[in-house]
Amino acid sequence: MARELDTQEGVKVPADGKGESESPAVRRERSSFTCPLDRRSFLKCALASGAALGVCEFAQPLVAMPPWAGPQKQDDSRFTVEAKFYQKLQNKKIKCKLCPRECTVGDRERGYCGVRENRGGTYYTLVHSRVCAAHIDPIEKKPLFHYLPGTLAFSLATAGCNVNCKFCQNWDISQARPEQVPADYAPPKMVAALARQHDCPTIAYTYSEPVVFSEYLMDAADAGHEAGIHSVVVSNGYMQDEALKTAYGKMDAVKIDLKAFTESYYKDVVVGELKPVLDALVTLRKMNKWTEIVYLVVPTLNDSDAEFGGLARWIKTNLGVDVPVHFTQFHPEYLLKNLPITPVPTLERAKAIADAEGLHYVYIGNVPGHPAQNTYCPKCHRMLVERVGFTASRMLIRKGSCPFCHEPVPGVWHA
Amino acid sequence: MRQRGDTSRRDFLKRCLTGAAVLRASGRMELLAVAEQGPALAKSRVVTARDAMLRGAGTTVDSQRILNLLDRAMQTLFNCDNPIEPWKKLVRPGEVVGLKVNALGGRGLSSNLQLVEAICERLQEARIKPNDIVVWDRDSDELEHAGFHVSTGGNRVQCFGTDRLDYEQEPVTHGSVGSRLSKILTQRCNALINVPVLKDHDGAGVTIALKNMYGVIHNPNKYHPNGCNPYIADLNMLPEIRTRMRLTICDATTASYEGGPGYKPEYSWKNNALIVSQDPVALDYTGWQIIERKRAEKGLKTLEGDGRAPLYIATAADAQHRLGTNDPRRIAVVEV
């Protein structure tokens, strides 16, 4: 049997200091943001920052979860809901229409993601309300830098992913089938209630790949909006157009991992395709969804000047210069343990190239203390948001504009 | 002039090489039949044993007849007069022998229960203790649906799925594959006998010996694109699998020629046969041809014509893999 999320209060647990890395234990990070900072807020921020940097080992889980003593049988029926995006074929086969892979799945089989199963010609998601990781994170950890800075996001994931990135930091949940990882039953209204209970203005669908739990994401977003809670998604964007419009249409902001700017990298390292992701970014732009882009720079694989330049030019032409782009540092993980951590000068080179192309908001990520974590006014170049770790420590933007030169700064600054 | 005890560089190298050879030989009993192939031009033997009366007048496989059929196949493959002798060449007392069955097809199209019982009987007669025999697949529930009785304790044959023991924490890799392996394979078994079913597969073309190893890993869903090629071959290259694999006994008592891998009675037939080999590639090639003949008989397109020729079989035989041969000139199919 799966366990139910316990909503009792607890103390925070540190994250590991890396980007959206996660472990399948339910944890909490809590911070607060006010500007100017009062003493209480400062202490809260400091604690959250320390937690994010992994220095507070005294903490306990917010959402109590008994220790997992090995594989347990879960009651599949409570997580099994008919999928929304598929087409029925002859001989009880189906064609999945969720992602561009378009798996044709025979009876009793699953698609590439491993979380959708054909049962007698009807396709089911097995991960509705089946939460294998839940944390309270600063929104900066997603990273979303132009979306409610200094606030918290109730962040959750289910098992599964529709690609297989060789560098995945969360591969233990993203590359697993749902029955292989412990999970809690967290129906949409419970998620909204938990978010509200813990002062999170946002629910974040993250860690693994939300594309594969689109039905749950949509229901949770609806429940959240009814309770006044926003929703954001951290996704690879490898999704079919209709599914993207339907599911991510319910989001208040989107972060897309654009993993490289070559099809060969997508084929060999991601096991996916670049073009559908670029198409998704254009669609999100047309939908006026607040979107930020992360580009994980992997040494020798996607770190050439030509790729950085091509990426920046494409963004400028197709999305505009105001889309934030985060060049983040790679850490050896999963099937790419033979490569080193991305040198900081490589990230700085990427930023310089993107800056030179005219992009306004280019950040460097996973490098604590780097000045390129801050937001600067593209016109007067004064610092507008200062960040320490995953915490926004100073926030000077007023009414969506630079307080010094009144240049508008795009983003979602108020709930 | 060298003194006694002095060693020249040439002598040293000779001794090292000899030592390595001795160590290699002593790693297994001399009589053990190894899965690796012999001289380059030797033929791989694939034995097909058939009994038209396997089910008597009924529909269930008769236990005694399938034991006899198994004996016939094994004695032919290993050139033995005694039914126990082949097993003694294959395993030795003290080893834990895993029987990797295929339970995906429910009662209709999974590894036959009576066949597995017959294998267990002969293994015990070869002095393998009952609780040193593990009948396993991915999931215990699937095993039960296929008719197996899950058993995890006592002095009896063990039978359970990886769900009871979990997968290794760290993935292992070869080529295109990176997966966590079942702890049943890595922590329980010294020796592996593969007991797949002869089946059609809508993606891979056929699923027989090589593809049955998808049940060993935690993420088989990741390796179905492109007709499972080269994933199946790469997976079978993993040392944890390759070094344990001793034999394949393919259950072809009931087989499918279309609509697989699930059980569809309309596309299945009572073939009443076993296919046995130590070369999984040769066995898969042979099984593929059997399925093609049945498809032709039923007026269906070839698998190639259907866009799903099992290309992974050739990949498994190529210079990068050398898991066996798919060259019909190098396969000796013996029908008994």
PDB file of C-alpha atoms in Angstrom, chain A residues 295-299 302-303 308 326-331 341-355 362-367 370 372:
ATOM      1  CA  TYR A 295      21.087  25.114 -20.693  1.00  0.00           C
ATOM      2  CA  LEU A 296      23.228  22.608 -18.784  1.00  0.00           C
ATOM      3  CA  VAL A 297      26.737  23.025 -20.141  1.00  0.00           C
ATOM      4  CA  VAL A 298      28.439  19.635 -20.383  1.00  0.00           C
ATOM      5  CA  PRO A 299      32.179  19.801 -21.046  1.00  0.00           C
ATOM      6  CA  ASN A 302      27.631  20.952 -25.889  1.00  0.00           C
ATOM      7  CA  ASP A 303      30.055  23.737 -24.973  1.00  0.00           C
ATOM      8  CA  PHE A 308      26.239  29.046 -27.656  1.00  0.00           C
ATOM      9  CA  HIS A 326      20.553  30.108 -17.372  1.00  0.00           C
ATOM     10  CA  PHE A 327      23.847  28.452 -18.276  1.00  0.00           C
ATOM     11  CA  THR A 328      24.303  25.930 -15.500  1.00  0.00           C
ATOM     12  CA  GLN A 329      27.193  23.856 -14.302  1.00  0.00           C
ATOM     13  CA  PHE A 330      27.255  20.125 -14.960  1.00  0.00           C
ATOM     14  CA  HIS A 331      28.184  17.654 -12.230  1.00  0.00           C
ATOM     15  CA  ILE A 341      32.491  19.584 -13.610  1.00  0.00           C
ATOM     16  CA  THR A 342      31.976  22.413 -16.066  1.00  0.00           C
ATOM     17  CA  PRO A 343      34.759  24.970 -15.572  1.00  0.00           C
ATOM     18  CA  VAL A 344      33.383  28.339 -14.534  1.00  0.00           C
ATOM     19  CA  PRO A 345      35.234  30.086 -17.402  1.00  0.00           C
ATOM     20  CA  THR A 346      33.241  27.943 -19.835  1.00  0.00           C
ATOM     21  CA  LEU A 347      30.009  29.190 -18.313  1.00  0.00           C
ATOM     22  CA  GLU A 348      31.317  32.738 -18.439  1.00  0.00           C
ATOM     23  CA  ARG A 349      32.198  32.267 -22.103  1.00  0.00           C
ATOM     24  CA  ALA A 350      28.653  31.079 -22.800  1.00  0.00           C
ATOM     25  CA  LYS A 351      27.253  34.094 -21.016  1.00  0.00           C
ATOM     26  CA  ALA A 352      29.553  36.468 -22.854  1.00  0.00           C
ATOM     27  CA  ILE A 353      28.455  35.063 -26.197  1.00  0.00           C
ATOM     28  CA  ALA A 354      24.772  35.311 -25.299  1.00  0.00           C
ATOM     29  CA  ASP A 355      25.261  38.815 -23.928  1.00  0.00           C
ATOM     30  CA  VAL A 362      21.732  35.682 -19.029  1.00  0.00           C
ATOM     31  CA  TYR A 363      22.554  33.882 -15.792  1.00  0.00           C
ATOM     32  CA  ILE A 364      25.157  31.410 -14.579  1.00  0.00           C
ATOM     33  CA  GLY A 365      23.754  28.636 -12.447  1.00  0.00           C
ATOM     34  CA  ASN A 366      25.008  26.057  -9.936  1.00  0.00           C
ATOM     35  CA  VAL A 367      27.951  28.321  -9.069  1.00  0.00           C
ATOM     36  CA  HIS A 370      28.837  34.065  -8.867  1.00  0.00           C
ATOM     37  CA  ALA A 372      25.932  36.343 -12.775  1.00  0.00           C
TER      38      ALA A 372
END
